[in-house]
Coordinates of C-alpha atoms in Angstrom, one line a residue:
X20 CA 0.0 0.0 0.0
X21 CA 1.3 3.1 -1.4
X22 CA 0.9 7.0 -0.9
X23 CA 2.0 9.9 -3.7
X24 CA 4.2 12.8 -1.9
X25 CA 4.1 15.6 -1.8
X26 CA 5.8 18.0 -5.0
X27 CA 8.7 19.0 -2.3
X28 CA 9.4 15.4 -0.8
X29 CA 8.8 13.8 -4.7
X30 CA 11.8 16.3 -5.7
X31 CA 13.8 15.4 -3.3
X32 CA 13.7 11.5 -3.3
X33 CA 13.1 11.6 -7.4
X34 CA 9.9 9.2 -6.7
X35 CA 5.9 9.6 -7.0
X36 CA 4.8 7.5 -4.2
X37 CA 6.5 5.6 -1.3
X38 CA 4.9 3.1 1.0
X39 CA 3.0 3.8 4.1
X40 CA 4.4 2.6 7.4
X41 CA 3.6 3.0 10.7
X42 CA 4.1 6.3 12.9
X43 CA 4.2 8.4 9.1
X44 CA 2.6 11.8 9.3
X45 CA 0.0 11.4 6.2
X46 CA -2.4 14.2 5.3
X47 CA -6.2 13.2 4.1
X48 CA -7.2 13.9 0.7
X49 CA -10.8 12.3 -0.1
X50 CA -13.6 12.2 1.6
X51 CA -14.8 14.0 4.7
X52 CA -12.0 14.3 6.7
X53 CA -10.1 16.1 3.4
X54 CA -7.2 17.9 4.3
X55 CA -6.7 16.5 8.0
X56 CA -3.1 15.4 8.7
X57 CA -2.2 13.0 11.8
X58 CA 0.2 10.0 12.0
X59 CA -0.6 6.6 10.8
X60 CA -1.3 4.1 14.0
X61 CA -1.9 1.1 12.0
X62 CA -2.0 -0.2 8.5
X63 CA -4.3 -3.2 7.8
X64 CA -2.9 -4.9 4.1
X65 CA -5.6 -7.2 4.2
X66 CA -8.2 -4.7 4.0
X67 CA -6.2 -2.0 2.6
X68 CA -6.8 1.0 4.8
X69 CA -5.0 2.7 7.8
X70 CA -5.9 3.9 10.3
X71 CA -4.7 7.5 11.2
X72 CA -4.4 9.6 15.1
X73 CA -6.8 11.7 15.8
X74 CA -9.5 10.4 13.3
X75 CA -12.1 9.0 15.3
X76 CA -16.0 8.1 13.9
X77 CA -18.7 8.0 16.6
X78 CA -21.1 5.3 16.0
X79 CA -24.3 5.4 16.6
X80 CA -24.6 3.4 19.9
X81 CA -22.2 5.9 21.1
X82 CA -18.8 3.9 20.6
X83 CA -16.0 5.5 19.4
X84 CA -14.3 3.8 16.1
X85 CA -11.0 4.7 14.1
X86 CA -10.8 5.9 10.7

């Protein structure tokens, strides 16, 4: 699982995209938490998301999930 840089860190390291890995600070940019940075707590391959600090859903008995 893969994430593009940014046009300052692509210059520098002459690459488009690097993997994620755990404690990277990663900036949203879909969906409804666009533009939201935090660091990545944990990265699931198997179901091909992570999950970043700080972005918490609240469910609707009241639980608190991560996003």
């Amino acid at each position: 699982m893969s994430a593009q840089l940014s046009k300052e860190l692509a210059a520098k390291w002459l690459t488009r995209s690097i993997p994620v890995r755990h404690g990277d600070t990663v900036k949203v940019v879909r969906g409804p938490n666009k533009g939201r940075e935090g660091k990545v707590t944990e990265v699931y391959r198997r179901k091909w998301c992570i999950h970043i600090e700080k972005l918490i859903k609240e469910k609707t008995n009241g639980q608190q999930a991560k996003i």
